[in-house]
PDB file of N, CA and C in Angstrom:
ATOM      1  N   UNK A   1     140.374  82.245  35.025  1.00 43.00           N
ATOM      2  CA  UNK A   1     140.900  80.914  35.243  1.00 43.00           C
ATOM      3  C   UNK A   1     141.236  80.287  33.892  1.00 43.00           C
ATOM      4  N   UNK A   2     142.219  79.557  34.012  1.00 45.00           N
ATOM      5  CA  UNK A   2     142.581  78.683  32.869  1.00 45.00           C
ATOM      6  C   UNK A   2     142.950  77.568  32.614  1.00 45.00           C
ATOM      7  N   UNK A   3     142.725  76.894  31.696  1.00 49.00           N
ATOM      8  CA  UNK A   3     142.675  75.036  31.707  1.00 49.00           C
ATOM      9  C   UNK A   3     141.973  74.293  32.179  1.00 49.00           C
ATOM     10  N   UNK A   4     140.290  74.441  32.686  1.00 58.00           N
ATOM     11  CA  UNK A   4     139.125  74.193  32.575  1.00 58.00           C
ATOM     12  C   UNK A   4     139.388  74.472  33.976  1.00 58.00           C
ATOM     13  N   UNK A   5     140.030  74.928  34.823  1.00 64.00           N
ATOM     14  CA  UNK A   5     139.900  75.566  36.279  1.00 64.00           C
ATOM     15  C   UNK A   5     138.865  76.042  36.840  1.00 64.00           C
ATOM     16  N   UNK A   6     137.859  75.091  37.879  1.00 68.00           N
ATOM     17  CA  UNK A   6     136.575  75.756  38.232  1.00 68.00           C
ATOM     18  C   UNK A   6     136.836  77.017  39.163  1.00 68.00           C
ATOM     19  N   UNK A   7     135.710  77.804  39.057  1.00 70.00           N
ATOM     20  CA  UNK A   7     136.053  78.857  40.322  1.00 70.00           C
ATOM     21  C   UNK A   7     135.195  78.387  41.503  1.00 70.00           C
ATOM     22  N   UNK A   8     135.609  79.238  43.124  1.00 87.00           N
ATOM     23  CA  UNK A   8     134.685  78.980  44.091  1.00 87.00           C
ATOM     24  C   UNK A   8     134.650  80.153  44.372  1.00 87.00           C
ATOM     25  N   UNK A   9     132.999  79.816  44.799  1.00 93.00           N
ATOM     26  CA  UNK A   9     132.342  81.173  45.346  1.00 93.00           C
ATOM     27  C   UNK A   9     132.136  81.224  46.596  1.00 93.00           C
ATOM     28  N   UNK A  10     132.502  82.384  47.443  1.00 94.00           N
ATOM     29  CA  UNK A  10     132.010  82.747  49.019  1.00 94.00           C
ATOM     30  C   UNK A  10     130.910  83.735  48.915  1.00 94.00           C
ATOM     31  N   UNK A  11     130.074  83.720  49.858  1.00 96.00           N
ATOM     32  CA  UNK A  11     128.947  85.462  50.309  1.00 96.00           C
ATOM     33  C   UNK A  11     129.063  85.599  51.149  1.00 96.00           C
ATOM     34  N   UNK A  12     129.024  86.740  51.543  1.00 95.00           N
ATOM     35  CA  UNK A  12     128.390  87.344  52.930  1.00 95.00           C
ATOM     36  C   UNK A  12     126.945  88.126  52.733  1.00 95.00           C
ATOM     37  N   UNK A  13     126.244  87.144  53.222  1.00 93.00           N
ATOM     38  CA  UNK A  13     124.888  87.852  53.078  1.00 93.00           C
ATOM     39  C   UNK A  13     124.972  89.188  53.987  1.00 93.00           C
ATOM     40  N   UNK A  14     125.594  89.117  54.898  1.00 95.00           N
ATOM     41  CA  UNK A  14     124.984  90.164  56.234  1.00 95.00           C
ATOM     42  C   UNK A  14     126.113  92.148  55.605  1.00 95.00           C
ATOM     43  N   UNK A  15     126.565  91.260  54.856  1.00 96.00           N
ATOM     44  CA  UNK A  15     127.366  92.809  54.174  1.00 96.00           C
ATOM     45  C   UNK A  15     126.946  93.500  52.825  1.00 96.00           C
ATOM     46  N   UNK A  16     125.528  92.275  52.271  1.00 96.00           N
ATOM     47  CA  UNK A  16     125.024  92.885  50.771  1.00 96.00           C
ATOM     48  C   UNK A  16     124.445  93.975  51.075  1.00 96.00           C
ATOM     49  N   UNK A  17     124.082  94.715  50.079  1.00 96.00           N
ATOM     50  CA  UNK A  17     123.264  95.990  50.168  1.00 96.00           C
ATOM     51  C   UNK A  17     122.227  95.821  49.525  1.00 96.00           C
ATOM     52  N   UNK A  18     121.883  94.767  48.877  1.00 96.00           N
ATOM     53  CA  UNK A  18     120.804  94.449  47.971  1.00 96.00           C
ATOM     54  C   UNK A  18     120.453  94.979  46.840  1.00 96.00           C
ATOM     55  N   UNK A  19     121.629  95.854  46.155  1.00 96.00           N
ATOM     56  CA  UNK A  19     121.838  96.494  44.739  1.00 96.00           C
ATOM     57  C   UNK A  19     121.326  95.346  43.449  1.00 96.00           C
ATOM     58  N   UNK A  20     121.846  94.281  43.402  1.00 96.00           N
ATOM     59  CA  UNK A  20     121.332  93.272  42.581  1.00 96.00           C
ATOM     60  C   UNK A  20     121.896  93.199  41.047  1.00 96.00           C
ATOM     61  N   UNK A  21     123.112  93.837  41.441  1.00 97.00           N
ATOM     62  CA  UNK A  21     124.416  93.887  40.556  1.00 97.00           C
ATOM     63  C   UNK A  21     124.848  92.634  40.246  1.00 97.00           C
ATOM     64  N   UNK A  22     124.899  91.495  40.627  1.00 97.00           N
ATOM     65  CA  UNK A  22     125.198  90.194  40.906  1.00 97.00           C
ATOM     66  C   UNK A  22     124.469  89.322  40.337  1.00 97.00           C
ATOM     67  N   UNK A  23     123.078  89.532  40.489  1.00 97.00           N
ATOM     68  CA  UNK A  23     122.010  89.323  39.412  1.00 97.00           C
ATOM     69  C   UNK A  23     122.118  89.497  38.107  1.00 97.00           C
ATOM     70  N   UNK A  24     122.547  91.034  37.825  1.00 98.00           N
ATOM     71  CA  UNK A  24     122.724  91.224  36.508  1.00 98.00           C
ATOM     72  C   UNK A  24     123.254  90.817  35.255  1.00 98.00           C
ATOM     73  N   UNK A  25     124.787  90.594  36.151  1.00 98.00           N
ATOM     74  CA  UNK A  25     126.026  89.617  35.875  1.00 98.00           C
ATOM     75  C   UNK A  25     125.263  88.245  35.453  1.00 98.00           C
ATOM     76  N   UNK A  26     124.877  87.911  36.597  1.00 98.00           N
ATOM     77  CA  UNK A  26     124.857  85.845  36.468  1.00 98.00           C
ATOM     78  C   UNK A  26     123.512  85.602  37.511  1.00 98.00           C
ATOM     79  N   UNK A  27     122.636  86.048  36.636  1.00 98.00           N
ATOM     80  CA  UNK A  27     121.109  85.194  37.553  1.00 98.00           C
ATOM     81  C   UNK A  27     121.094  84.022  37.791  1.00 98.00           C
ATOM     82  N   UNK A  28     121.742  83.788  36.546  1.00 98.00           N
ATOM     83  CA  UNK A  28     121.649  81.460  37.158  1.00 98.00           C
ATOM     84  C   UNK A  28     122.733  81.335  38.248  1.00 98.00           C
ATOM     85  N   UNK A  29     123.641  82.411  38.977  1.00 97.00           N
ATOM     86  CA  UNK A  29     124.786  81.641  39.749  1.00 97.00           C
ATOM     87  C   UNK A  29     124.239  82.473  41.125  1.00 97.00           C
ATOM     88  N   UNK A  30     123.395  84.142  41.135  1.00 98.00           N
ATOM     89  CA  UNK A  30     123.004  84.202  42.355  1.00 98.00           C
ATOM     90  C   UNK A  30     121.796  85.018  42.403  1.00 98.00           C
ATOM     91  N   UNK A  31     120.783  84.596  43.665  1.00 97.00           N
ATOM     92  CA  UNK A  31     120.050  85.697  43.530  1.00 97.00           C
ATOM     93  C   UNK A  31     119.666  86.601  45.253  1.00 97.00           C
ATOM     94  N   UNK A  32     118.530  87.153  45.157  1.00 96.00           N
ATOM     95  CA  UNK A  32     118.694  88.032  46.737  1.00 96.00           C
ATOM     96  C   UNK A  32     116.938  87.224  47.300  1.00 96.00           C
ATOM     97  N   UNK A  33     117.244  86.931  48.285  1.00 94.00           N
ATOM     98  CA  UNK A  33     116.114  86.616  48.821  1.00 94.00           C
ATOM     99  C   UNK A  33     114.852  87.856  49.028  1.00 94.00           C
ATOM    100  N   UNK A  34     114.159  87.517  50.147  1.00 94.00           N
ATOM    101  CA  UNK A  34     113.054  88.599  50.248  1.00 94.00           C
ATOM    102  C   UNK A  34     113.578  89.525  50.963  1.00 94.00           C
ATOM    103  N   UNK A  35     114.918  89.004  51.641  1.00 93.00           N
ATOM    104  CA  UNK A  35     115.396  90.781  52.492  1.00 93.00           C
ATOM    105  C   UNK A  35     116.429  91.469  51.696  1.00 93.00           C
ATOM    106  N   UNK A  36     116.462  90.731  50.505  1.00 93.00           N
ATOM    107  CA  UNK A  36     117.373  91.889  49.859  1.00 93.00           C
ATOM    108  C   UNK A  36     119.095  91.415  49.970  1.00 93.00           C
ATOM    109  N   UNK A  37     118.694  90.171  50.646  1.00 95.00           N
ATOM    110  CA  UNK A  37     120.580  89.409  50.813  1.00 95.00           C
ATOM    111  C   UNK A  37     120.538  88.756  49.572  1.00 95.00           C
ATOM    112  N   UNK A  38     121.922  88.395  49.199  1.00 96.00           N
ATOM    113  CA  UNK A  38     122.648  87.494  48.075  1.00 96.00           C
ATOM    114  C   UNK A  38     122.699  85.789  48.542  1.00 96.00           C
ATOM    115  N   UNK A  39     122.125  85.353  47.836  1.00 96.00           N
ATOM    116  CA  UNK A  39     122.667  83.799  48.442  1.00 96.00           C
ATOM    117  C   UNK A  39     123.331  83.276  46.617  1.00 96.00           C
ATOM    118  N   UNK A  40     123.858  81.979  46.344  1.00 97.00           N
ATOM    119  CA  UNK A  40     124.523  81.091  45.765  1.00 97.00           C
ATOM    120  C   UNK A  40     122.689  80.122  45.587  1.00 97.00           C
ATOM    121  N   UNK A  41     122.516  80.201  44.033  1.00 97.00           N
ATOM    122  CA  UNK A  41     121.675  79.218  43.925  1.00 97.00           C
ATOM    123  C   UNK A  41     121.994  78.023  43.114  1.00 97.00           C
ATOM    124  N   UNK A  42     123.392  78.490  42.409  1.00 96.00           N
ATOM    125  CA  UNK A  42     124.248  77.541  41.335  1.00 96.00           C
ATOM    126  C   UNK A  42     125.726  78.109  41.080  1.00 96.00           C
ATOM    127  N   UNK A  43     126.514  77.306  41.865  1.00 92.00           N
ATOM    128  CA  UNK A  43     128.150  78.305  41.911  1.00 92.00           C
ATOM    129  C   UNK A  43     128.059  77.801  40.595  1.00 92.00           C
ATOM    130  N   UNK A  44     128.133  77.235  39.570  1.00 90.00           N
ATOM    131  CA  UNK A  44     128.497  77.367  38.225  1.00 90.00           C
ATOM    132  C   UNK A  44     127.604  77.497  37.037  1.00 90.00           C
ATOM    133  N   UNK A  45     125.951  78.558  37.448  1.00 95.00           N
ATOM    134  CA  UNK A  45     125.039  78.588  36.961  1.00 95.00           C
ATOM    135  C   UNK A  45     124.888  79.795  35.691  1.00 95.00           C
ATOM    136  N   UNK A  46     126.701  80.119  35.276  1.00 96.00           N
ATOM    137  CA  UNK A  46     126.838  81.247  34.230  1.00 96.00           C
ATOM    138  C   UNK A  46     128.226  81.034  34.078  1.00 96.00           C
ATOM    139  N   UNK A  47     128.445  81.362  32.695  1.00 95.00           N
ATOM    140  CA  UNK A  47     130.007  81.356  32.596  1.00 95.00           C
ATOM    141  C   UNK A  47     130.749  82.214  33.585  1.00 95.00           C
ATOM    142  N   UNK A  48     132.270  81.362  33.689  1.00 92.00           N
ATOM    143  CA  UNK A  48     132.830  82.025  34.246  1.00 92.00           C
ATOM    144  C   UNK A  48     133.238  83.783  34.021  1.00 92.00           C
ATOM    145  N   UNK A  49     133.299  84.188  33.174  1.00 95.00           N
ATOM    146  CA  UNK A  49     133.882  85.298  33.061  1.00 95.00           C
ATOM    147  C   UNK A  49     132.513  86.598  33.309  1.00 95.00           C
ATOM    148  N   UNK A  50     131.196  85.916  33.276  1.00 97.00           N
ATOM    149  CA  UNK A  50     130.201  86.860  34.031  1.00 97.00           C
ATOM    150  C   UNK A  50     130.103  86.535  35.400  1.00 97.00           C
ATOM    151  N   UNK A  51     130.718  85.309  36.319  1.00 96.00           N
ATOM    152  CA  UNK A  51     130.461  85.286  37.595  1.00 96.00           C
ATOM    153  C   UNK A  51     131.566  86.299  37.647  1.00 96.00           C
ATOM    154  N   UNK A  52     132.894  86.501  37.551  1.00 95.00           N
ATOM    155  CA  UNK A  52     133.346  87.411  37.672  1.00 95.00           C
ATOM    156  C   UNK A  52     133.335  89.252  37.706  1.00 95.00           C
ATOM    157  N   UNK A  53     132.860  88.826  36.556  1.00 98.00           N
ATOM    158  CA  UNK A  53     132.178  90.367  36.607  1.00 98.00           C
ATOM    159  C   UNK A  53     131.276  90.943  37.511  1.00 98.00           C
ATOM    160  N   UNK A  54     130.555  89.689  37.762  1.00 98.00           N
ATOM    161  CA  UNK A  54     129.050  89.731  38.991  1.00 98.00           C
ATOM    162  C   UNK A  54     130.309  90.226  40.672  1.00 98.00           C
ATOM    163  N   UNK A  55     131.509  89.436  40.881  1.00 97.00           N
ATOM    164  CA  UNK A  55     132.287  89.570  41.631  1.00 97.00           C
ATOM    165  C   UNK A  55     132.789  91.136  41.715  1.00 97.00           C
ATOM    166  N   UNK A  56     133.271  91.397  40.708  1.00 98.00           N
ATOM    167  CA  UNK A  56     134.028  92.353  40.595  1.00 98.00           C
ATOM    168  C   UNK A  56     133.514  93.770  40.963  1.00 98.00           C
ATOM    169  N   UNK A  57     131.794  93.436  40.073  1.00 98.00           N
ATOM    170  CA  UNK A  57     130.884  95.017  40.503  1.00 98.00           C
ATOM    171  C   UNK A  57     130.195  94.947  41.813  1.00 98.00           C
ATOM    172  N   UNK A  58     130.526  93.670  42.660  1.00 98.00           N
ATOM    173  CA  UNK A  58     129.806  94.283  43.577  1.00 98.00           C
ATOM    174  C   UNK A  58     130.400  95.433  44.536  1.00 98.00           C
ATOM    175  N   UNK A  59     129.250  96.325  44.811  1.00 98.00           N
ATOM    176  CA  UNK A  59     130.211  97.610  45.442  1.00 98.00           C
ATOM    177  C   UNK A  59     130.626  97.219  47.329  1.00 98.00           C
ATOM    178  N   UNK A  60     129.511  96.449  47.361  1.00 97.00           N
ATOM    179  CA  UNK A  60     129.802  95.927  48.837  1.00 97.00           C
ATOM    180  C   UNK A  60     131.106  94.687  49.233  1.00 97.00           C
ATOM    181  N   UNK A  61     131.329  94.498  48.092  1.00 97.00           N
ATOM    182  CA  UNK A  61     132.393  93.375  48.078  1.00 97.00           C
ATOM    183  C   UNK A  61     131.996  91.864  49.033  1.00 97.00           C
ATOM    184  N   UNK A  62     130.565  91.801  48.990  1.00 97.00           N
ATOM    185  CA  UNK A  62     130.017  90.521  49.639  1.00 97.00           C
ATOM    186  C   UNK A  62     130.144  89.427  48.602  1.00 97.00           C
ATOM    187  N   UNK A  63     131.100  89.305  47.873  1.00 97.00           N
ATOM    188  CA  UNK A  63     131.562  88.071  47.092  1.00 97.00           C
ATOM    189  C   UNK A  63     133.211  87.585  46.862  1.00 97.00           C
ATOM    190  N   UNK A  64     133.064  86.757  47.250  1.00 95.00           N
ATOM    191  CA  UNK A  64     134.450  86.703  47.008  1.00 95.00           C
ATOM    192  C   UNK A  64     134.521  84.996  45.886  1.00 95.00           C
ATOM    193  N   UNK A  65     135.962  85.268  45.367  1.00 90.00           N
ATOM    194  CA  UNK A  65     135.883  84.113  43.806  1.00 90.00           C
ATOM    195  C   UNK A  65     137.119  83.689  44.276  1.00 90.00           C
ATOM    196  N   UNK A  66     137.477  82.780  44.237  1.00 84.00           N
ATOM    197  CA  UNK A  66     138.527  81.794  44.538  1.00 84.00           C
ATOM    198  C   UNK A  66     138.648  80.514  43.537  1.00 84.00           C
ATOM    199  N   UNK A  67     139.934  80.159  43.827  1.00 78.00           N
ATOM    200  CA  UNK A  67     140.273  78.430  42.429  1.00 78.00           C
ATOM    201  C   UNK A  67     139.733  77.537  43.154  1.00 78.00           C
ATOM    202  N   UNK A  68     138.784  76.810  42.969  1.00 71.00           N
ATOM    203  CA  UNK A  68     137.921  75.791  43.576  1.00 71.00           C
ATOM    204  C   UNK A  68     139.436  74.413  43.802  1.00 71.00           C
ATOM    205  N   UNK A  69     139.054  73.311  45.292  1.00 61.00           N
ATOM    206  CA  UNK A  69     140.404  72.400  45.513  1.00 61.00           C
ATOM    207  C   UNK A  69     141.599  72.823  45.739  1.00 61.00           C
ATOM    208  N   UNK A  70     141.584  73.976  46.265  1.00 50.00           N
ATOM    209  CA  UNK A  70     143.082  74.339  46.971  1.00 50.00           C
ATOM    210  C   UNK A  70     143.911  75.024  45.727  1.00 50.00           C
ATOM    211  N   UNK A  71     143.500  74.799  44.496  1.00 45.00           N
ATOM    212  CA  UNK A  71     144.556  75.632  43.133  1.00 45.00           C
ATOM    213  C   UNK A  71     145.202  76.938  43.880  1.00 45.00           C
ATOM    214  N   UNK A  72     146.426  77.294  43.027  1.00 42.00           N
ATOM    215  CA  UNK A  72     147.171  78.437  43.412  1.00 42.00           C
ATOM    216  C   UNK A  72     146.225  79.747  42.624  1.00 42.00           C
ATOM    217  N   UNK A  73     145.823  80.804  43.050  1.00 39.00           N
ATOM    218  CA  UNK A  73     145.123  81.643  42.602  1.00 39.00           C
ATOM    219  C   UNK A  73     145.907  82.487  41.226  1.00 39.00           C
TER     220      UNK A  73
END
């Protein structure tokens, strides 16, 4: 993103695998509860360019990153 453009974050808990790849990336933006799902504990709790990365490796693709307010992607 560019020009102080926030990102938004989606999960699907019910499609994580509980790898904790996402964690690795950006602990302050997500973590896995006790069953091993992903939840959002701070959509802007790591720079952007490691929530991305946290996005990018997940292998289950239970994240999705979007331009936060309708922005053109």
């Amino acid at each position: 993103m560019t020009g102080g453009e926030r990102l938004s974050l989606s999960v699907t808990p019910e499609t994580c695998a509980g790898t904790g790849v996402c964690t690795f990336y950006a602990a302050g933006t997500f973590e896995l509860d006790d069953d091993g799902r992903v939840s959002i504990v701070d959509e802007h709790g790591d720079p952007d360019d490691d929530i991305r990365n946290a996005v990018e490796a997940c292998p289950t693709r239970s994240l999705r990153l979007g331009p936060s307010g309708g922005g053109r992607p």
